[in-house]
XYZ file of C-alpha atoms in Angstrom:
384
model
C 116.785 51.661 -12.012
C 119.769 52.535 -9.592
C 120.949 55.629 -7.729
C 124.526 55.043 -9.800
C 122.930 54.780 -13.465
C 120.040 58.130 -12.832
C 123.176 59.638 -11.678
C 125.076 59.257 -14.864
C 123.271 62.519 -16.944
C 121.887 64.344 -13.929
C 123.709 67.167 -14.687
C 123.013 66.889 -18.687
C 119.275 66.691 -17.423
C 119.743 70.131 -15.943
C 120.016 71.723 -19.317
C 116.102 70.477 -20.655
C 112.934 71.202 -20.727
C 110.875 68.717 -21.328
C 107.119 69.069 -23.400
C 104.645 66.123 -20.706
C 102.084 65.125 -22.648
C 99.768 63.194 -20.517
C 102.318 62.155 -17.259
C 104.721 63.810 -15.817
C 107.216 60.617 -14.569
C 109.666 60.372 -17.243
C 112.341 62.486 -18.147
C 114.852 61.934 -20.942
C 118.544 63.955 -20.770
C 119.423 65.983 -23.865
C 122.448 67.796 -24.349
C 121.727 69.574 -27.311
C 124.475 71.570 -29.268
C 124.247 69.913 -33.039
C 125.173 74.017 -35.049
C 122.363 75.679 -37.031
C 122.723 76.710 -40.566
C 123.298 80.489 -40.683
C 122.596 83.087 -43.296
C 123.525 81.215 -47.377
C 126.671 80.545 -47.416
C 127.982 81.341 -44.148
C 129.439 77.631 -42.420
C 128.689 77.149 -39.104
C 130.349 77.913 -36.358
C 128.465 75.835 -33.286
C 125.547 77.089 -32.633
C 123.319 75.976 -29.960
C 120.232 73.993 -31.490
C 119.331 70.702 -30.218
C 119.025 68.308 -33.106
C 119.087 65.212 -30.863
C 122.258 63.722 -31.563
C 123.435 63.504 -28.188
C 121.242 62.320 -26.405
C 122.104 60.552 -23.283
C 120.569 57.587 -21.254
C 118.337 58.490 -18.896
C 115.701 56.018 -17.239
C 113.311 56.591 -14.405
C 112.077 53.571 -12.498
C 108.183 54.066 -12.001
C 108.281 53.802 -16.161
C 105.042 51.608 -16.346
C 107.281 48.814 -18.433
C 103.421 47.059 -19.742
C 104.101 46.421 -22.960
C 100.625 44.449 -23.256
C 99.168 46.810 -25.914
C 102.168 46.626 -28.787
C 102.188 43.664 -31.072
C 105.884 41.558 -30.323
C 107.067 40.076 -33.375
C 108.675 37.437 -32.408
C 111.345 34.927 -33.699
C 108.890 32.209 -34.516
C 108.458 31.238 -38.788
C 111.489 33.262 -38.609
C 114.363 30.765 -41.159
C 117.299 29.166 -38.922
C 120.052 31.389 -40.338
C 122.839 29.266 -42.291
C 126.118 30.563 -40.769
C 128.177 29.238 -43.122
C 126.843 30.406 -46.462
C 125.875 33.830 -45.540
C 128.890 36.476 -44.635
C 130.411 37.782 -41.276
C 130.704 41.520 -42.332
C 133.203 41.604 -39.713
C 135.651 39.317 -41.342
C 136.517 41.847 -43.970
C 139.162 43.693 -41.852
C 141.834 46.200 -44.124
C 145.212 47.240 -42.896
C 145.832 50.212 -42.460
C 149.112 51.174 -43.528
C 150.594 53.596 -40.397
C 151.857 57.512 -40.930
C 151.562 60.776 -40.146
C 147.976 63.031 -40.489
C 146.569 66.120 -39.824
C 144.017 65.609 -37.461
C 140.869 67.775 -36.602
C 141.120 71.314 -37.971
C 142.019 74.401 -37.671
C 139.277 76.369 -39.566
C 136.193 74.572 -37.393
C 132.764 74.461 -38.555
C 131.445 73.441 -34.915
C 133.817 74.525 -32.549
C 132.090 73.636 -29.364
C 132.413 69.748 -30.968
C 136.282 69.996 -30.600
C 136.858 70.082 -33.884
C 139.744 72.905 -33.794
C 143.196 72.593 -33.376
C 144.382 71.467 -37.040
C 147.349 69.035 -35.678
C 150.316 66.203 -36.365
C 149.591 62.638 -35.572
C 150.907 59.640 -36.149
C 149.350 56.254 -36.056
C 150.773 52.567 -36.322
C 150.175 50.481 -38.920
C 146.046 48.243 -37.747
C 143.453 47.095 -39.144
C 140.000 48.088 -39.511
C 136.310 46.653 -40.421
C 135.763 47.400 -44.031
C 132.350 47.161 -42.201
C 129.812 48.495 -39.870
C 129.340 45.491 -37.548
C 125.659 44.445 -38.928
C 122.341 42.532 -37.310
C 123.985 39.219 -38.566
C 127.460 39.481 -37.094
C 125.611 41.071 -34.049
C 122.616 38.482 -33.789
C 125.831 35.467 -34.402
C 127.853 37.401 -31.413
C 124.482 36.588 -28.488
C 123.954 33.373 -29.592
C 126.770 32.012 -29.136
C 127.134 34.460 -25.558
C 123.311 34.863 -24.216
C 124.416 38.504 -23.989
C 121.840 41.652 -23.076
C 122.463 44.457 -24.552
C 121.831 48.027 -21.760
C 118.868 48.952 -24.607
C 117.125 45.805 -23.419
C 117.793 46.388 -19.542
C 116.902 49.651 -19.565
C 113.369 48.545 -21.343
C 113.948 51.849 -23.737
C 115.898 53.889 -26.555
C 116.050 56.571 -28.193
C 113.474 56.363 -31.899
C 112.797 58.803 -34.471
C 109.336 59.538 -34.660
C 108.664 59.314 -38.153
C 110.207 55.661 -38.636
C 107.306 54.383 -35.461
C 104.083 52.330 -36.551
C 100.949 54.181 -35.160
C 100.056 51.720 -32.498
C 103.544 52.222 -30.936
C 103.063 56.800 -31.001
C 99.897 55.935 -29.180
C 101.943 54.506 -26.197
C 104.476 57.570 -26.271
C 103.402 59.557 -23.630
C 105.831 62.120 -23.519
C 108.670 64.081 -25.556
C 111.452 66.249 -25.006
C 110.356 69.581 -26.114
C 114.328 70.226 -27.898
C 113.857 67.525 -30.076
C 109.822 66.027 -29.789
C 110.817 64.184 -33.197
C 113.214 61.901 -30.649
C 111.778 59.646 -28.926
C 112.619 56.854 -25.876
C 110.263 53.918 -27.005
C 109.481 50.826 -24.774
C 111.488 47.758 -26.141
C 113.395 49.139 -28.753
C 116.623 47.311 -28.417
C 119.078 45.941 -31.866
C 116.509 43.063 -32.383
C 113.106 45.537 -32.390
C 114.609 48.657 -33.462
C 111.795 50.815 -33.819
C 109.782 49.276 -31.237
C 108.511 45.369 -30.072
C 106.186 45.767 -33.639
C 109.581 45.814 -35.354
C 111.573 43.174 -35.700
C 115.366 42.701 -38.188
C 114.967 40.062 -40.242
C 114.288 41.829 -43.521
C 117.074 43.858 -42.778
C 120.196 41.383 -40.987
C 122.907 43.085 -43.894
C 121.726 46.553 -42.063
C 124.278 47.668 -39.175
C 123.094 46.854 -35.473
C 121.649 49.886 -33.753
C 120.781 50.465 -29.857
C 123.510 49.130 -29.159
C 125.526 51.633 -26.000
C 129.766 51.572 -26.480
C 129.701 49.215 -22.834
C 128.010 46.708 -26.072
C 130.353 47.479 -28.811
C 133.130 46.999 -26.472
C 131.575 43.465 -25.656
C 131.078 42.180 -29.634
C 134.549 43.664 -30.661
C 136.477 41.448 -27.580
C 134.228 38.784 -28.472
C 136.489 38.698 -31.871
C 139.397 39.933 -30.224
C 139.045 42.625 -30.879
C 138.741 46.775 -30.583
C 136.710 49.573 -31.046
C 138.932 52.119 -33.186
C 140.357 55.019 -31.160
C 139.927 58.607 -32.646
C 142.928 58.955 -34.512
C 142.411 55.905 -36.153
C 139.515 56.206 -36.846
C 139.693 59.513 -38.994
C 142.557 58.497 -40.293
C 141.519 55.880 -42.105
C 138.464 58.398 -42.666
C 141.047 60.619 -45.277
C 142.415 57.693 -46.455
C 145.582 59.658 -47.024
C 143.955 62.796 -48.434
C 144.811 65.729 -47.286
C 142.000 69.078 -46.611
C 138.839 66.941 -47.725
C 136.009 66.994 -46.038
C 134.636 63.834 -47.234
C 136.526 60.290 -47.425
C 136.780 60.867 -51.598
C 136.565 64.633 -51.377
C 135.482 68.173 -50.215
C 131.579 67.525 -52.877
C 129.071 65.996 -51.126
C 127.975 64.443 -54.118
C 130.537 63.223 -57.160
C 129.141 63.485 -60.302
C 126.242 63.618 -59.119
C 126.295 60.401 -57.108
C 125.264 59.608 -53.961
C 128.132 57.700 -51.679
C 126.520 57.970 -48.222
C 123.146 57.816 -46.179
C 122.154 61.049 -44.836
C 119.026 63.203 -44.805
C 117.572 64.494 -47.435
C 114.315 66.959 -47.963
C 113.581 69.040 -44.192
C 114.648 67.584 -41.494
C 111.981 66.134 -39.478
C 109.469 66.315 -41.486
C 110.034 65.399 -44.814
C 113.246 62.847 -46.275
C 112.385 62.812 -50.377
C 115.117 59.214 -49.854
C 117.205 60.419 -52.309
C 120.060 58.110 -51.678
C 117.273 55.156 -51.692
C 116.933 54.966 -47.719
C 115.084 56.939 -45.259
C 116.335 54.864 -42.653
C 119.562 52.626 -41.968
C 121.555 51.186 -45.001
C 122.986 47.330 -45.649
C 126.526 47.739 -44.855
C 128.003 46.779 -48.211
C 125.304 49.684 -49.509
C 127.256 52.942 -51.215
C 130.168 52.838 -53.493
C 133.942 52.408 -50.991
C 134.424 55.961 -49.884
C 138.074 55.941 -49.844
C 141.229 54.183 -51.246
C 141.218 51.536 -48.291
C 137.541 50.590 -49.601
C 135.341 51.769 -46.479
C 131.764 51.423 -46.638
C 129.495 53.426 -45.049
C 132.224 55.196 -42.487
C 130.471 58.315 -42.779
C 126.797 58.787 -43.186
C 123.621 55.619 -41.880
C 125.331 55.065 -38.102
C 127.198 56.726 -36.158
C 130.162 55.015 -35.153
C 131.817 54.267 -31.465
C 135.591 55.002 -30.688
C 137.394 53.637 -27.659
C 138.200 57.658 -26.602
C 137.514 59.449 -23.979
C 135.656 62.828 -25.414
C 137.406 65.940 -24.290
C 137.128 69.464 -26.442
C 140.066 71.064 -25.684
C 143.076 70.047 -27.653
C 147.014 70.847 -27.975
C 148.355 71.325 -30.856
C 151.786 69.529 -30.245
C 152.412 66.596 -32.692
C 151.403 63.075 -30.562
C 151.723 59.660 -31.360
C 149.100 57.039 -31.035
C 146.622 59.464 -29.386
C 144.012 58.247 -27.027
C 141.815 61.351 -25.767
C 141.502 62.098 -22.416
C 142.315 59.853 -19.440
C 138.806 59.870 -17.914
C 135.619 61.733 -18.624
C 132.150 61.276 -18.931
C 131.102 60.782 -22.419
C 132.714 58.437 -25.453
C 133.703 59.702 -28.963
C 131.081 58.991 -31.635
C 132.136 59.500 -35.795
C 130.693 59.585 -38.956
C 127.218 60.898 -38.774
C 124.350 59.217 -39.527
C 121.430 59.210 -42.414
C 119.512 61.655 -39.347
C 122.311 63.880 -40.646
C 121.430 66.864 -43.100
C 123.438 70.058 -43.290
C 121.617 72.395 -41.857
C 121.165 70.776 -38.694
C 123.494 68.375 -38.305
C 126.227 68.792 -40.402
C 128.680 65.803 -38.958
C 129.551 63.475 -41.778
C 132.114 64.669 -41.865
C 135.991 63.138 -41.620
C 136.828 65.830 -38.938
C 133.293 66.125 -37.387
C 132.969 64.165 -33.979
C 130.107 63.953 -31.607
C 129.172 62.221 -27.631
C 127.521 60.214 -25.679
C 127.328 58.381 -21.851
C 128.607 54.679 -22.510
C 125.476 53.400 -21.557
C 123.255 55.952 -24.437
C 121.949 53.973 -27.660
C 119.713 54.949 -29.940
C 117.998 53.943 -33.404
C 121.685 56.120 -35.445
C 124.067 54.615 -32.999
C 126.238 51.507 -34.431
C 130.044 50.689 -34.496
C 132.826 48.898 -36.325
C 135.868 47.153 -35.005
C 139.528 47.713 -34.992
C 142.368 46.153 -34.135
C 145.941 46.263 -33.758
C 147.577 42.906 -35.537
C 144.948 40.737 -37.234
C 142.972 37.895 -35.280
C 143.846 34.405 -35.352
C 140.891 32.984 -36.762
C 141.137 35.607 -39.524
C 145.186 34.688 -40.258
C 143.522 30.664 -40.488
C 141.274 31.835 -42.973
C 143.207 34.022 -44.707
C 146.141 30.844 -44.980
C 143.038 29.012 -46.441
C 142.330 31.541 -49.046
C-alpha cells in the first residue's frame, strides 16, 4: 500500500495497543470513545472505552494475501437476477418537507462525540431513500459499472468475531487489544460479508456493508443522488417530533415491540437475538420508524453522511449546515446491530460517530438523498 494510504490514520494508530497472535506484522487503528455505562440509571457521559465502532482503515503491505486455506463461495450456480421482477429499494424515495428543528442536545449523552449543543437548524426540502441501500441495489451498480470497492482493493475489512466460521478464525493472525471481537478479515467485502467462505446470495434484501464513504458517494452519483448531510439525516430521523431519543419516541420498545435491529444480551459475549437477528436484517424489516415511513434509520447498520467530522458546534441558528469545511473523518449516524446501551448507545437520532472516508466494516452502510427527485424516478412516478 502506498505511503499516502498508510498515513491516513497514522496519528490514531499511536493511541492503540495491539494484541499480537503468532505474528506482529499487521496493525489496525482504532479510536474508541464509545461510551461506558456508569452506575445504574446514570447517563453515559463519553467515557472512553473501545467498542470498535470507530475502527478505521489501516493496512500493511507486508500482509500475506494467500487465501488458499479458505473455501471461496463463488457466483457459480447462483440464480440470475431478473431486474424487472425484483424491486430496487433505492427507488423508494420519500419527500421530506423542509423546516426548522433542533439539532443536537443540551444534555448530551456522549459528550466526546460532539452531541452538544442543541441548536436551531433550518433545512430545505429534499428527498431521502426510505430504505438502506441493499446488496441487490449495490450489485446492480457493480454489474453496470464494474466498480471495485475499497475493501476489495485493500484486501480486508472489519468483521464481528462471532460471525466468522472456524475456518476463517484460524486464518486470523492478530487482534486489536482494545476490541478483540472486531477483526480485520482477508477477503471480507460487500459480496463476502464475513470472509471468502460467505456470500450475499441468501441476503440480497439486506443492507450492503463493507462500503467506504468513497464507495457510497460513487453509488449515489450513479443514480444522480448524493449522501444526506448530517442535518438532513437527523431532521429525517426526528420525523417532526421534539425531544425524542428515537424516531418514534423515548421508549426503546414501545408496548414491548422491536422497532430496530440492535444487540440484545451482553456484548460481545452473547446475543439473545430477541429482535430476530444476530447480524443485519432486511432493509424492509421492522415497522416504519416515523411519519416518513423510514425503515432502519436507527439500528441495523451505520449510515454515512456527507459531512466532515467536528465536535465543536456553534449554538447559533443556521440554514442547511454541511459540517466542517475539511477534516480526516466523515460523520456516520444511526448505530448498528452491534450497538448496546451499555457499550455503544448511538442508536439515537442525535448520536453520531465517525470513520475515515476509506474505512469499511461489516456494520457500515448508507442510504442516499437528493435535492430533487431524479429524472428516472420522475418517469416512474408519471407512469404510475
